[in-house]
Coordinates of C-alpha atoms and ligand atoms in Angstrom, one line a residue:
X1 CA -116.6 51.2 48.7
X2 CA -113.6 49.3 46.9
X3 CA -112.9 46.2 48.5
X4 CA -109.1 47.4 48.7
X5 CA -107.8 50.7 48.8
X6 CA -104.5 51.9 48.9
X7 CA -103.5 55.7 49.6
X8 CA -100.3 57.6 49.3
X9 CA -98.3 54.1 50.6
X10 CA -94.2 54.4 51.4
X11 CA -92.6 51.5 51.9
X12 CA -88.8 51.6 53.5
X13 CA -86.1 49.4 53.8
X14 CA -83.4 51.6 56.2
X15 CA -79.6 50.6 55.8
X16 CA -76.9 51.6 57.7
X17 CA -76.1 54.5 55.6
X18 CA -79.3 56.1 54.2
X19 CA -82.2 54.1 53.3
X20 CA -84.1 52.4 50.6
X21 CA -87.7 53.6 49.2
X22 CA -89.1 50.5 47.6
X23 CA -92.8 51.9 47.0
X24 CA -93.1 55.4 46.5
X25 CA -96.4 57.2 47.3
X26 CA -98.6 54.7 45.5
X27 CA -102.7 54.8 45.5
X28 CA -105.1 52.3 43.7
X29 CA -108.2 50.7 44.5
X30 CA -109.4 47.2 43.7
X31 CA -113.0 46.7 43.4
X32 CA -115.0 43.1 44.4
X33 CA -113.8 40.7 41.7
X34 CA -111.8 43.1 39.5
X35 CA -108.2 41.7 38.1
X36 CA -106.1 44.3 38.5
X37 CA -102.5 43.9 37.0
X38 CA -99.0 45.2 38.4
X39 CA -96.1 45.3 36.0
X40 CA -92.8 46.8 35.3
X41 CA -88.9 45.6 35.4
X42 CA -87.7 43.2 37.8
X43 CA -86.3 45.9 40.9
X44 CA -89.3 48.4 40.4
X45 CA -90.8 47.7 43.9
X46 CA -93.8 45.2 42.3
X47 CA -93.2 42.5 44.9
X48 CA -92.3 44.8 47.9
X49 CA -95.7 46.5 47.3
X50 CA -97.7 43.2 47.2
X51 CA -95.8 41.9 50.1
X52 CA -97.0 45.5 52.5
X53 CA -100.4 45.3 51.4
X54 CA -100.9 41.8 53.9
X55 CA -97.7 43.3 56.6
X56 CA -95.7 40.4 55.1
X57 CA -92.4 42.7 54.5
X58 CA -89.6 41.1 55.2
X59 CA -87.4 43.0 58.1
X60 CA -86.1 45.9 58.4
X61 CA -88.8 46.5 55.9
X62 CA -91.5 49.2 57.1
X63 CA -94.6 50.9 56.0
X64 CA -93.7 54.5 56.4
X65 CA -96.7 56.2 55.5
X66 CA -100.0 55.9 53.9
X67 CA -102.8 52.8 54.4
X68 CA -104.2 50.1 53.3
X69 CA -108.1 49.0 53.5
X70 CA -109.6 46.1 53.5
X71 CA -113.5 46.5 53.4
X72 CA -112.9 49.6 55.5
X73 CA -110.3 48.1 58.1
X74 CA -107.4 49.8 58.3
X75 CA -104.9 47.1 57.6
X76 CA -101.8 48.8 59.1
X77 CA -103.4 49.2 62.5
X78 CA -105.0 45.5 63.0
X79 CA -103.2 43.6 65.7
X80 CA -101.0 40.3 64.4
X81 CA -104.1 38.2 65.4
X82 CA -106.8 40.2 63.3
X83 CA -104.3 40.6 60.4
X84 CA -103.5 36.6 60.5
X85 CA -107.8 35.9 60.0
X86 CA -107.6 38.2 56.9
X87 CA -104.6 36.7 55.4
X88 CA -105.7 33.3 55.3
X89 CA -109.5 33.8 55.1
X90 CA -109.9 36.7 52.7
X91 CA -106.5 37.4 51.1
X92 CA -104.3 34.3 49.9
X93 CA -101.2 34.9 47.9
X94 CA -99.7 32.7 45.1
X95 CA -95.7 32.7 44.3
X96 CA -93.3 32.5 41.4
X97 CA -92.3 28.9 42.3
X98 CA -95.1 26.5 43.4
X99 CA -92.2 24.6 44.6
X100 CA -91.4 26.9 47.6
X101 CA -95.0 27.1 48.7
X102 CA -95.7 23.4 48.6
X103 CA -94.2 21.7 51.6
X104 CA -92.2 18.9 50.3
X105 CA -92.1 16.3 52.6
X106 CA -96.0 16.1 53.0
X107 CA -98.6 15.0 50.9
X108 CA -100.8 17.1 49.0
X109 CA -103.8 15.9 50.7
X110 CA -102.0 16.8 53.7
X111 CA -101.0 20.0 53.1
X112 CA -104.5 20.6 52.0
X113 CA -106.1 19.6 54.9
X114 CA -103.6 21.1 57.3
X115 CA -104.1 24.3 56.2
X116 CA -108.1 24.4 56.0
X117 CA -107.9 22.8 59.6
X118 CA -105.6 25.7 60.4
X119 CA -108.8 28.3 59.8
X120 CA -111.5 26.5 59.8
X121 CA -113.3 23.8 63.0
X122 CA -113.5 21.2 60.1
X123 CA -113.7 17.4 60.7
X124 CA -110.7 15.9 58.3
X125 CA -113.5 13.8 56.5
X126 CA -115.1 17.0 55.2
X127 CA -111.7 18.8 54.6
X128 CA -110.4 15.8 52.6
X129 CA -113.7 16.2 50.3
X130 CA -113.2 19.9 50.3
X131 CA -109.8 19.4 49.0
X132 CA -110.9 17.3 46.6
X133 CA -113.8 19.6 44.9
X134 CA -111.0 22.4 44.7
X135 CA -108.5 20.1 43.6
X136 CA -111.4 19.4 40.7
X137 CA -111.9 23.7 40.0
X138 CA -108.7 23.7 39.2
X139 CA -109.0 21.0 36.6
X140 CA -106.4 18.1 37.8
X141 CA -106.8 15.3 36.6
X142 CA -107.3 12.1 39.5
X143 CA -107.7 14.3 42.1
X144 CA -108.2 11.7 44.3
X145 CA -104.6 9.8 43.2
X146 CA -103.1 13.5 43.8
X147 CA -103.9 13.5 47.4
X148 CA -101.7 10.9 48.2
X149 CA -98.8 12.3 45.8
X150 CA -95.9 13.9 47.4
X151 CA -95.1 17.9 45.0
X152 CA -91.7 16.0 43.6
X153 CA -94.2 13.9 41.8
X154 CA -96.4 16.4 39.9
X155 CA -95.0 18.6 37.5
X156 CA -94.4 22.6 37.6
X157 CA -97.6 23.4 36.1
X158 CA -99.4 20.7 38.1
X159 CA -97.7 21.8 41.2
X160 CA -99.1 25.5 40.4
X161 CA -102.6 23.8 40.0
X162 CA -102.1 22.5 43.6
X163 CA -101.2 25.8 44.5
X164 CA -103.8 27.8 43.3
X165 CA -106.0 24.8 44.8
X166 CA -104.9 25.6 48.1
X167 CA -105.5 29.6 47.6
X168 CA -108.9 28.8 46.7
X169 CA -109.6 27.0 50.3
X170 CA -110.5 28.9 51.9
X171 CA -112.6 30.9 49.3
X172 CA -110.8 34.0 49.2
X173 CA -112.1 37.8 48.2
X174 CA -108.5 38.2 46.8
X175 CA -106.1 36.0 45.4
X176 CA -102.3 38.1 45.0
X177 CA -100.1 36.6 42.5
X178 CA -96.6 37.1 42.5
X179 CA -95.3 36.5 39.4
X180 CA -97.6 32.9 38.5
X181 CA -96.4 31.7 35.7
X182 CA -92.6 32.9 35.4
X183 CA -91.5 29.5 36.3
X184 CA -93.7 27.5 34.1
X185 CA -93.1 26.4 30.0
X186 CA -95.1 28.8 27.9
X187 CA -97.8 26.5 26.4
X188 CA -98.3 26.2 30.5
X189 CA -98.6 29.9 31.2
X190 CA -101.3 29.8 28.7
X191 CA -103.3 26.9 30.8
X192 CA -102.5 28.9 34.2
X193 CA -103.6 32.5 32.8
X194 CA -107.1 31.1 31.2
X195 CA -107.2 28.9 34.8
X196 CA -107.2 31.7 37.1
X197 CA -109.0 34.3 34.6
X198 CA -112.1 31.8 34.6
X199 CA -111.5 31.0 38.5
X200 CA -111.6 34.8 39.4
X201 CA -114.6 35.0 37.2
X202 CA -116.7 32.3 38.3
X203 CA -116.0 33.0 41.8
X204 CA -116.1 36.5 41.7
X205 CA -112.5 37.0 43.4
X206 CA -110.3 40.0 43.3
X207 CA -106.8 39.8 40.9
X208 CA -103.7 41.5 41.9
X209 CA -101.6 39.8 39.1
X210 CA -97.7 41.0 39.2
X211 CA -95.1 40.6 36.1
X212 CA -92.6 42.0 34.3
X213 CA -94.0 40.2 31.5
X214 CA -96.9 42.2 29.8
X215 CA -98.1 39.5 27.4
X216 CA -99.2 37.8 31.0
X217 CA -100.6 40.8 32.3
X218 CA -102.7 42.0 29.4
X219 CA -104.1 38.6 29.0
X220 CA -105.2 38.3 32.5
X221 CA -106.8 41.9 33.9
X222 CA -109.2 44.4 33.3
X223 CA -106.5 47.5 34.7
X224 CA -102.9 48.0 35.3
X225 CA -100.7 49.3 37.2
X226 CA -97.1 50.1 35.5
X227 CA -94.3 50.6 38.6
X228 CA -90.8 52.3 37.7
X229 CA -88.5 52.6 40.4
X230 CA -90.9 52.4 43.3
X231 CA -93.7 54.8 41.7
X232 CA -96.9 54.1 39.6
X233 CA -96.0 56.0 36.3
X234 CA -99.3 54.9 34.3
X235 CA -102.8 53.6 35.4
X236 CA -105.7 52.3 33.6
X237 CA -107.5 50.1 31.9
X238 CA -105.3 47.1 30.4
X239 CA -106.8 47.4 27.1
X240 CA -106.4 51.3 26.5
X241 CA -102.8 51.0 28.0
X242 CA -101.9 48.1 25.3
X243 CA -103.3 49.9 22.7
X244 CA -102.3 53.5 23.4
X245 CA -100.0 53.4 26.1
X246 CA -99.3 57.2 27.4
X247 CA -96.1 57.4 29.2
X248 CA -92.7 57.4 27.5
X249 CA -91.6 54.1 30.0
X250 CA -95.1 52.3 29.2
X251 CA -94.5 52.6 25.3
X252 CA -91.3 51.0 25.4
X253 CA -92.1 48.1 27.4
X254 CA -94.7 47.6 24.7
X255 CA -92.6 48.3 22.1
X256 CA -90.1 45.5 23.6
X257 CA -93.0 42.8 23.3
X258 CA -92.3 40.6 19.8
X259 CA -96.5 40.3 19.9
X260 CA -97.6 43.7 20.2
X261 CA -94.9 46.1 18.9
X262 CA -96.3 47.9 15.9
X263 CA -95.6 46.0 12.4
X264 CA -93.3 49.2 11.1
X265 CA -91.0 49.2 14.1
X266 CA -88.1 47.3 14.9
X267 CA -88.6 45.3 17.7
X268 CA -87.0 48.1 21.1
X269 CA -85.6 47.3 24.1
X270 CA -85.2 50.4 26.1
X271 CA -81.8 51.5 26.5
X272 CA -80.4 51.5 30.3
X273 CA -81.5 49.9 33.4
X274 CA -83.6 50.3 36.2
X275 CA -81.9 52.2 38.6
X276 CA -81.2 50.5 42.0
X277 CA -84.0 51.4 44.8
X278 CA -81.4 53.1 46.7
X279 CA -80.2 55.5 43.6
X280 CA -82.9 56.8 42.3
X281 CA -82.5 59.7 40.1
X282 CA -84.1 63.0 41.1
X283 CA -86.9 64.2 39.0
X284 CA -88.8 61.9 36.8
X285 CA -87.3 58.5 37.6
X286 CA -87.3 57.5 34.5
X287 CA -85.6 60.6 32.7
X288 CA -82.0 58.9 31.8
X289 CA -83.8 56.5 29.6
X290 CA -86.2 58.5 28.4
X291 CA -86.0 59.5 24.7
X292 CA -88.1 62.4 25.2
X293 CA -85.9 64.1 27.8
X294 CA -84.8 66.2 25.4
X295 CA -86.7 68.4 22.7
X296 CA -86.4 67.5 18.7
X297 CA -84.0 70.2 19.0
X298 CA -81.8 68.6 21.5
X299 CA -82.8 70.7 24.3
X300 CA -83.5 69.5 27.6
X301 CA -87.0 69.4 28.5
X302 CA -87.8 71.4 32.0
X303 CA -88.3 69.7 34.6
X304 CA -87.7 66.1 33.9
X305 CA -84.5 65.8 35.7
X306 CA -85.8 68.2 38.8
X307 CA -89.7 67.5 39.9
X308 CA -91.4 64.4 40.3
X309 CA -94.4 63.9 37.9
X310 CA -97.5 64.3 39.6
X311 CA -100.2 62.4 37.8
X312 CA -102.6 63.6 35.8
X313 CA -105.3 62.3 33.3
X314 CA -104.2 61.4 29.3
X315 CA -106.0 59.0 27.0
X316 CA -107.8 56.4 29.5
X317 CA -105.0 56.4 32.3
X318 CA -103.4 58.7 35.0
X319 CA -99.9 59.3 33.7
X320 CA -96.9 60.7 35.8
X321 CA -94.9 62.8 32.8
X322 CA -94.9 66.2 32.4
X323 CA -95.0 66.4 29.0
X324 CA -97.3 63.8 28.6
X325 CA -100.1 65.4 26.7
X326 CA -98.1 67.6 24.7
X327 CA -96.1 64.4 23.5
X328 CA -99.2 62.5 23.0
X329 CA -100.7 65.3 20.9
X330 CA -97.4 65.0 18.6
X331 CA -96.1 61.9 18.5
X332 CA -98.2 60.0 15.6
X333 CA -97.2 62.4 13.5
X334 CA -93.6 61.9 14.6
X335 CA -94.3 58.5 14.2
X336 CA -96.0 58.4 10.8
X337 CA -93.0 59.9 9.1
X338 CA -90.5 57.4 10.3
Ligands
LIG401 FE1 -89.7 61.4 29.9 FE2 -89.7 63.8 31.1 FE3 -91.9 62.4 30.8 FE4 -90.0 61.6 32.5 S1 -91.2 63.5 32.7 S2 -91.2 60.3 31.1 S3 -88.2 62.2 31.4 S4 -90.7 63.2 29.2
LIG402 MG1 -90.6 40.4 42.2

């Protein structure tokens, strides 16, 4: 059994007029200690999705179908009081900015000890010297001088130490990272990624990793997820994906990276934007952008702008295109003679 699974899960946000589908009919399972990656365009539903797996949506949002398991337990039917034991005990989540998880008018050593006191019937002698051998996983320097250091002190990248200190804590079967190293330097990202890649490792903790940033992504997991406009359009292993991506929308945001496009090719930004959750074009999300909407001959292709893609299996992943395979079986050719 997968530590996590997650089956056919809608996710809506209802307005007064209409509504908005943030997470369209998405499935994945994470196995014990697995990184799994989630990635796609800032607006494609990444965080939403992260945020209903734990019932941490923000109101009006609502799970309107589908479930979530955790070891088995249906997560969407726990009461508040079940739910709060698994989100701090099993589940911990890390955020963009350390700076609006860490609490700043309290110590680190406080915060620390508050929130393992919070779970756990812990004397604050052996919380303090638990703090202190996490504070030492994570590789900051004086540990013991950091306890007594309010977050202002510490830099970003420290601060994010501290924060994926206090994730650890409680020693966690998954850690959910929103976006870790967006706010940080880039020579820092580098520190955090090989941080929590050795952490998960060691520790054998589960990885769900979200960023619009692929470099970050492919570093960091073993399989990925790729979210447009509230759907999964690709899944599968990271490597296969980065090497032979399958659908048209994975391609380009590989295509976009300055480390991985291929040498011959200019460097691509896909043309457009993400459409707003509350627009979302009919058909295949992603067909106004997509340069295979229409044939060589400058026909439309069927069906792009009318059914949803169901997925279905090319390369290593499960792709949501209809023309997928047929595309795959002629594009290096197409691309060879450019
Ligand atoms: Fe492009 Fe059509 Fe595939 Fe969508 S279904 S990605 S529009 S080729
Ligand atoms: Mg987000």
């Amino acid at each position: 059994m997968a530590l996590l699974e997650v089956e056919h899960l809608d996710v809506r946000f209802p307005l007064r007029h209409g509504e908005i589908r943030a997470v369209r009919d998405v499935s994945f399972a994470l196995d014990r200690g697995e990184r799994l990656g989630i990635v796609g365009e800032s607006g494609a539903g990444k965080s939403v999705l992260a945020f209903s797996l734990l019932r941490l949506l923000s109101r009006p949002g609502r799970i309107a179908r589908g479930r979530v398991r955790f070891e088995g337990h249906e997560l969407t039917r726990l009461s508040d009081r079940q739910l709060r034991r698994i989100r701090g005990n099993r589940v911990a989540m890390i955020f963009q900015d350390p700076l609006t998880t860490l609490n700043p008018v309290l110590t680190i050593g406080q915060q620390m000890i508050e929130s393992l006191k919070a779970h756990r019937r812990i004397s604050s002698r052996r919380a303090r010297s638990v703090a202190l051998q996490k504070l030492r996983q994570v590789q900051v320097s004086s540990p013991e001088q950091r306890l007594a250091q309010y977050p202002h002190q510490l830099s970003g990248g420290l601060c994010q130490r501290i924060v994926i200190a206090i994730a650890l804590l409680l020693d966690p079967d998954i850690i959910i990272a929103d976006e870790p190293t967006t706010a940080l330097d880039v020579t820092i990202q580098a520190e955090i990624i090989a941080l929590l890649k050795h952490l998960c490792e060691k520790h054998n903790v589960g990885l769900i990793v979200i960023s619009h940033d692929l470099g970050v992504i492919g570093r960091l997991t073993q399989r990925l997820l790729v979210m447009y406009a509230g759907r999964i359009v690709e899944q599968g292993p990271t490597r296969a994906i980065i090497n032979d991506a399958q659908h048209p929308y994975t391609q380009g945001l590989i295509n976009a990276l300055p480390q991985m496009a291929l040498p011959r090719q200019p460097l691509a930004q896909i043309p457009g934007n993400m459409p707003s959750l509350s627009q979302v074009p009919a058909g295949c999300a992603f067909h106004p952008r997509c340069r295979y909407r229409l044939t060589p001959q400058g026909q439309p292709r069927r069906d792009c702008s009318e059914r949803v893609p169901e997925a279905v299996v090319s390369g290593e992943s499960q792709v949501a295109c209809h023309w997928v395979r047929e595309l795959i079986a002629t594009l290096p050719i197409e691309e060879e003679a450019t």
